[in-house]
Amino acid sequence: MKKSERISPEEGEGTITREGAEQGLKGEGDYLDLRPRRLPDYIGQKQVVETLEIAIQAAKKRGEPLDHVLFHSPPGLGKTTLAHIIAEEMGVHIVTTSGPAIEKGGDLISILTHLEWGDVLFIDEVHRLPKVVEEFLYPAMEDFCIDFIFDKGAHARSHRYKLERFTLVGATTRAGLLSAPLRERFGILRTLDFYSVEELAQVVRRSAAIMKVPIDEEGTFEIAKRSRGTPRISNRLLKRVRDFAEIRGQGEINRRIADEALRLEGVDEMGLTSLDRRFLETVIRYYRGGPVGLEAIAATLQEEADTLVDMIEPFLLKIGYIARMQNGRRATELAYQHFDLPYHESGRQLTLPTHKKDK
């Protein structure tokens, strides 16, 4: 396996100049992979990184594969990146797949039997594995073997096939949907938290250097604070602001350019998108601030409930705009303030306009 070159983020540098950005990082090719490849380059999640660093060093010292690892977090916080970093740090190959892609037990058996000693098998959305496939994973994770059943009825025979020892890295956005037997077979379980603005600013600086985009300190923080605590969104917004700066500006990103570009993208000063605002306005205006059931909100917005749970709710809960009650979701006072609306705990301050019937 070809080793990745280490990419060190700039530390202590508040501004990336045009000259510095043009020097950039060489040899990246036409496609710029913004993901860090080694643990020292990974930004944020300090406790998770420290745990992995200790576990990896201990496993390498003993000459053993790493324990199975389960990462849980909302999308975009670095689960896939950490899986690739684990493989890179252990010096092994990685095989990636996802829960919905493995439909039959034979699909999983084919993957497992081709793994070499110490390889990393990364399964994204592991909670969506079919039950029959999950049953094959139990002995594979615990005893590194698979049980085959030949023939049927009275002629049925069982054969146990020995696998090479491997490391399973699972990623999920819905840890509560994992079955207890599967969850308990992971040796390392870690939850990734949303990033702070300062950590996202480091992500933006590093990505800007790789992309050779000149950006100042104010522009960096303008993008960071609108990134919803998520590095993936930071990188996406940086690319859109870069395009705006090249066409509508002089190619350099500052606070004004970032603000104009992000407003054009529909991202406000708190990082709320149009769907976020529609979600909040639905709760406030149509359902008098709540509490209201998620299915009712999804029906009003004509969106899937899973989309709201995975993409919208985590950030709104984090910033305190939505409270999850026993009987539904309720908009908080902060949400009313964001829309400059009066707040009353009774939840009856807003009503839909009504038309008087003609007598």
XYZ file of N, CA, C and O in Angstrom, residues 229-331:
412
model
N -20.959 23.651 12.467
C -20.139 22.773 13.287
C -19.635 21.543 12.563
O -19.205 20.583 13.201
N -19.622 21.574 11.214
C -19.316 20.374 10.422
C -18.214 20.653 9.409
O -18.372 21.513 8.536
N -17.093 19.925 9.473
C -15.993 20.150 8.524
C -16.388 19.942 7.072
O -15.916 20.669 6.194
N -17.241 18.958 6.791
C -17.642 18.727 5.399
C -18.337 19.961 4.827
O -18.121 20.328 3.667
N -19.155 20.610 5.641
C -19.844 21.814 5.177
C -18.850 22.957 5.019
O -18.961 23.768 4.090
N -17.856 23.042 5.896
C -16.818 24.075 5.766
C -16.137 23.984 4.408
O -15.959 24.995 3.714
N -15.752 22.775 4.027
C -15.062 22.596 2.749
C -15.992 22.889 1.572
O -15.564 23.463 0.560
N -17.254 22.513 1.702
C -18.195 22.797 0.614
C -18.414 24.295 0.453
O -18.406 24.825 -0.660
N -18.604 24.998 1.570
C -18.811 26.445 1.504
C -17.558 27.161 0.999
O -17.655 28.149 0.258
N -16.386 26.673 1.405
C -15.135 27.286 0.935
C -15.050 27.215 -0.589
O -14.635 28.186 -1.243
N -15.440 26.089 -1.168
C -15.387 25.961 -2.630
C -16.352 26.931 -3.313
O -16.022 27.520 -4.344
N -17.536 27.105 -2.723
C -18.500 28.018 -3.331
C -18.041 29.477 -3.196
O -18.241 30.283 -4.098
N -17.449 29.814 -2.055
C -16.934 31.174 -1.872
C -15.752 31.416 -2.798
O -15.598 32.509 -3.351
N -14.913 30.408 -2.997
C -13.798 30.533 -3.938
C -14.309 30.853 -5.340
O -13.772 31.737 -6.021
N -15.351 30.141 -5.785
C -15.906 30.416 -7.106
C -16.423 31.847 -7.197
O -16.200 32.551 -8.191
N -17.126 32.285 -6.143
C -17.677 33.644 -6.126
C -16.550 34.671 -6.173
O -16.646 35.684 -6.889
N -15.484 34.419 -5.404
C -14.359 35.362 -5.359
C -13.666 35.468 -6.705
O -13.214 36.552 -7.104
N -13.584 34.367 -7.427
C -12.906 34.396 -8.727
C -13.719 35.137 -9.783
O -13.146 35.782 -10.673
N -15.048 35.066 -9.689
C -15.902 35.676 -10.716
C -16.344 37.087 -10.329
O -16.335 38.003 -11.158
N -16.734 37.283 -9.077
C -17.253 38.576 -8.637
C -16.232 39.422 -7.879
O -16.511 40.567 -7.549
N -15.081 38.860 -7.567
C -14.073 39.595 -6.820
C -12.723 39.526 -7.517
O -12.638 39.337 -8.732
N -11.674 39.651 -6.720
C -10.319 39.628 -7.250
C -9.624 38.292 -6.996
O -8.407 38.190 -7.124
N -10.383 37.292 -6.596
C -9.797 35.985 -6.337
C -9.427 35.751 -4.892
O -9.131 34.622 -4.503
N -9.423 36.802 -4.081
C -9.078 36.676 -2.676
C -10.354 36.705 -1.835
O -11.289 37.458 -2.120
N -10.367 35.918 -0.780
C -11.554 35.811 0.073
C -11.375 36.667 1.314
O -10.401 36.501 2.056
N -12.308 37.599 1.514
C -12.352 38.373 2.755
C -13.764 38.257 3.324
O -14.596 37.514 2.817
N -14.034 39.011 4.373
C -15.328 38.880 5.044
C -16.472 39.292 4.121
O -17.509 38.634 4.074
N -16.300 40.380 3.371
C -17.379 40.855 2.500
C -17.685 39.838 1.407
O -18.852 39.525 1.135
N -16.642 39.305 0.783
C -16.836 38.317 -0.282
C -17.509 37.064 0.274
O -18.448 36.506 -0.319
N -17.051 36.610 1.449
C -17.632 35.414 2.059
C -19.101 35.635 2.396
O -19.942 34.757 2.155
N -19.424 36.828 2.943
C -20.806 37.109 3.317
C -21.713 37.133 2.089
O -22.797 36.537 2.087
N -21.284 37.801 1.035
C -22.099 37.889 -0.177
C -22.289 36.510 -0.814
O -23.390 36.163 -1.255
N -21.207 35.729 -0.851
C -21.287 34.414 -1.481
C -22.208 33.479 -0.705
O -23.022 32.752 -1.290
N -22.116 33.511 0.616
C -22.906 32.598 1.427
C -24.380 33.008 1.466
O -25.263 32.149 1.546
N -24.652 34.299 1.415
C -26.050 34.727 1.331
C -26.657 34.291 -0.008
O -27.836 33.946 -0.075
N -25.845 34.322 -1.049
C -26.314 33.843 -2.342
C -26.610 32.345 -2.283
O -27.527 31.854 -2.955
N -25.858 31.629 -1.464
C -26.069 30.190 -1.273
C -27.268 29.905 -0.375
O -27.673 28.745 -0.215
N -27.828 30.946 0.248
C -28.956 30.746 1.144
C -28.563 30.371 2.552
O -29.377 29.831 3.304
N -27.309 30.641 2.933
C -26.805 30.332 4.273
C -26.721 31.632 5.061
O -25.982 32.546 4.673
N -27.482 31.733 6.147
C -27.487 32.980 6.915
C -26.346 33.021 7.923
O -25.482 32.136 7.936
N -26.344 34.059 8.770
C -25.215 34.273 9.683
C -25.069 33.198 10.738
O -24.003 33.048 11.342
N -26.119 32.406 10.979
C -26.043 31.304 11.941
C -25.778 29.959 11.264
O -25.690 28.933 11.921
N -25.657 29.979 9.948
C -25.441 28.741 9.215
C -26.719 28.027 8.832
O -26.674 26.898 8.344
N -27.876 28.664 9.054
C -29.150 28.028 8.716
C -29.394 28.095 7.214
O -29.213 29.137 6.584
N -29.832 26.976 6.654
C -30.171 26.919 5.241
C -31.665 27.204 5.070
O -32.398 27.368 6.049
N -32.111 27.226 3.837
C -33.526 27.486 3.590
C -34.409 26.396 4.201
O -35.489 26.684 4.716
N -33.925 25.136 4.195
C -34.711 24.057 4.792
C -34.769 24.204 6.312
O -35.813 23.936 6.928
N -33.681 24.634 6.921
C -33.688 24.895 8.368
C -34.736 25.956 8.712
O -35.508 25.808 9.670
N -34.726 27.041 7.948
C -35.648 28.142 8.232
C -37.095 27.718 7.989
O -37.994 28.090 8.750
N -37.323 26.930 6.953
C -38.674 26.422 6.708
C -39.129 25.512 7.843
O -40.296 25.533 8.243
N -38.222 24.713 8.356
C -38.535 23.827 9.486
C -38.985 24.654 10.686
O -40.036 24.390 11.293
N -38.185 25.673 11.027
C -38.505 26.501 12.188
C -39.788 27.298 11.969
O -40.626 27.414 12.870
N -39.941 27.861 10.775
C -41.137 28.651 10.502
C -42.394 27.787 10.512
O -43.471 28.244 10.911
N -42.261 26.534 10.103
C -43.402 25.624 10.159
C -43.836 25.385 11.594
O -45.031 25.427 11.924
N -42.857 25.134 12.472
C -43.173 24.898 13.883
C -43.783 26.152 14.509
O -44.760 26.087 15.266
N -43.224 27.328 14.181
C -43.662 28.574 14.825
C -45.000 29.055 14.280
O -45.927 29.370 15.040
N -45.123 29.094 12.957
C -46.305 29.727 12.366
C -47.479 28.759 12.208
O -48.616 29.108 12.505
N -47.191 27.561 11.739
C -48.290 26.633 11.471
C -48.742 25.893 12.724
O -49.915 25.523 12.841
N -47.811 25.659 13.639
C -48.148 24.867 14.821
C -47.933 25.639 16.124
O -47.724 25.048 17.167
N -47.970 26.982 16.035
C -47.935 27.866 17.196
C -46.757 27.592 18.121
O -46.853 27.691 19.334
N -45.621 27.212 17.546
C -44.424 26.990 18.339
C -44.280 25.588 18.877
O -43.278 25.256 19.490
N -45.293 24.743 18.694
C -45.227 23.371 19.154
C -45.717 23.210 20.576
O -46.238 24.145 21.182
N -45.606 22.002 21.124
C -44.944 20.856 20.493
C -45.770 20.239 19.357
O -46.988 20.266 19.386
N -45.030 19.717 18.360
C -45.655 19.123 17.190
C -44.842 17.896 16.798
O -43.616 17.877 16.920
N -45.516 16.868 16.332
C -44.852 15.628 15.947
C -44.010 15.796 14.690
O -44.305 16.614 13.815
N -42.951 14.997 14.611
C -42.045 15.082 13.472
C -42.747 14.724 12.167
O -42.484 15.333 11.125
N -43.633 13.750 12.204
C -44.333 13.347 10.984
C -45.201 14.484 10.448
O -45.324 14.662 9.236
N -45.797 15.262 11.351
C -46.604 16.403 10.913
C -45.731 17.459 10.245
O -46.112 18.049 9.221
N -44.562 17.712 10.822
C -43.636 18.680 10.213
C -43.196 18.198 8.840
O -43.166 18.963 7.868
N -42.830 16.908 8.743
C -42.373 16.347 7.473
C -43.466 16.426 6.415
O -43.192 16.739 5.250
N -44.705 16.172 6.806
C -45.809 16.240 5.851
C -46.020 17.668 5.365
O -46.277 17.903 4.177
N -45.907 18.640 6.263
C -46.077 20.039 5.879
C -44.977 20.495 4.927
O -45.224 21.215 3.958
N -43.736 20.061 5.212
C -42.599 20.455 4.375
C -42.461 19.601 3.125
O -41.650 19.916 2.250
N -43.222 18.494 3.075
C -43.114 17.531 1.983
C -41.695 16.987 1.875
O -41.107 16.879 0.789
N -41.126 16.654 3.031
C -39.809 16.045 3.127
C -39.921 14.738 3.887
O -40.881 14.514 4.631
N -38.923 13.870 3.721
C -38.886 12.630 4.469
C -38.521 12.908 5.923
O -37.668 13.747 6.203
N -39.164 12.189 6.834
C -38.868 12.378 8.255
C -37.411 12.053 8.564
O -36.770 12.727 9.388
N -36.847 11.027 7.903
C -35.446 10.666 8.134
C -34.508 11.794 7.730
O -33.458 11.999 8.352
N -34.866 12.528 6.675
C -34.049 13.670 6.258
C -34.000 14.725 7.349
O -32.937 15.295 7.642
N -35.132 14.993 7.963
C -35.175 15.987 9.043
C -34.393 15.517 10.255
O -33.678 16.305 10.886
N -34.503 14.233 10.584
C -33.817 13.695 11.765
C -32.303 13.715 11.575
O -31.550 14.061 12.490
N -31.836 13.348 10.385
C -30.397 13.216 10.146
C -29.725 14.536 9.778
O -28.587 14.783 10.174
N -30.417 15.398 9.023
C -29.760 16.578 8.466
C -30.142 17.885 9.162
O -29.330 18.817 9.192
N -31.341 17.987 9.685
C -31.831 19.254 10.202
C -31.792 19.315 11.726
O -31.205 20.228 12.318
N -32.389 18.350 12.372
C -32.555 18.405 13.823
C -31.264 18.475 14.630
O -31.204 19.236 15.594
N -30.213 17.689 14.307
C -29.024 17.707 15.172
C -28.451 19.104 15.391
O -28.125 19.479 16.523
N -28.346 19.889 14.323
C -27.761 21.226 14.468
C -28.710 22.167 15.198
O -28.292 22.957 16.042
N -30.008 22.089 14.892
C -30.976 22.955 15.569
C -31.047 22.638 17.060
O -31.217 23.535 17.894
N -30.914 21.371 17.409
C -30.865 20.999 18.820
C -29.592 21.522 19.473
O -29.608 21.985 20.620
N -28.483 21.453 18.751
C -27.194 21.886 19.300
C -27.200 23.370 19.627
O -26.700 23.794 20.681
N -27.748 24.184 18.717
C -27.728 25.629 18.951
C -28.925 26.101 19.771
O -29.082 27.291 20.028
N -29.772 25.167 20.183
C -30.865 25.500 21.086
C -32.065 26.149 20.446
O -32.827 26.840 21.112
N -32.285 25.914 19.155
C -33.440 26.503 18.472
C -34.670 25.595 18.548
O -35.791 26.043 18.354
N -34.430 24.316 18.798
C -35.505 23.331 18.888
C -35.322 22.525 20.174
O -34.203 22.171 20.538
N -36.413 22.261 20.850
C -36.400 21.368 22.017
C -37.208 20.127 21.671
O -38.305 20.225 21.119
N -36.648 18.967 21.981
C -37.341 17.717 21.693
C -38.135 17.303 22.931
O -37.561 16.908 23.944
N -39.440 17.417 22.850
C -40.311 17.106 23.962
C -40.869 15.685 23.819
O -40.726 15.052 22.775
N -41.510 15.198 24.867
C -42.093 13.862 24.834
C -43.190 13.759 23.786
O -43.383 12.707 23.182
N -43.905 14.849 23.556
C -45.014 14.840 22.605
C -44.707 15.608 21.323
O -45.608 16.045 20.619
N -43.403 15.795 21.018
C -43.046 16.439 19.764
C -41.928 17.449 19.891
O -41.207 17.493 20.887
N -41.792 18.302 18.872
C -40.747 19.324 18.831
C -41.341 20.690 19.135
O -42.453 21.003 18.706
N -40.550 21.504 19.859
C -41.013 22.839 20.223
C -39.929 23.853 19.902
O -38.748 23.625 20.157
N -40.330 24.977 19.316
C -39.390 26.054 19.040
C -39.073 26.803 20.326
O -39.962 27.091 21.123
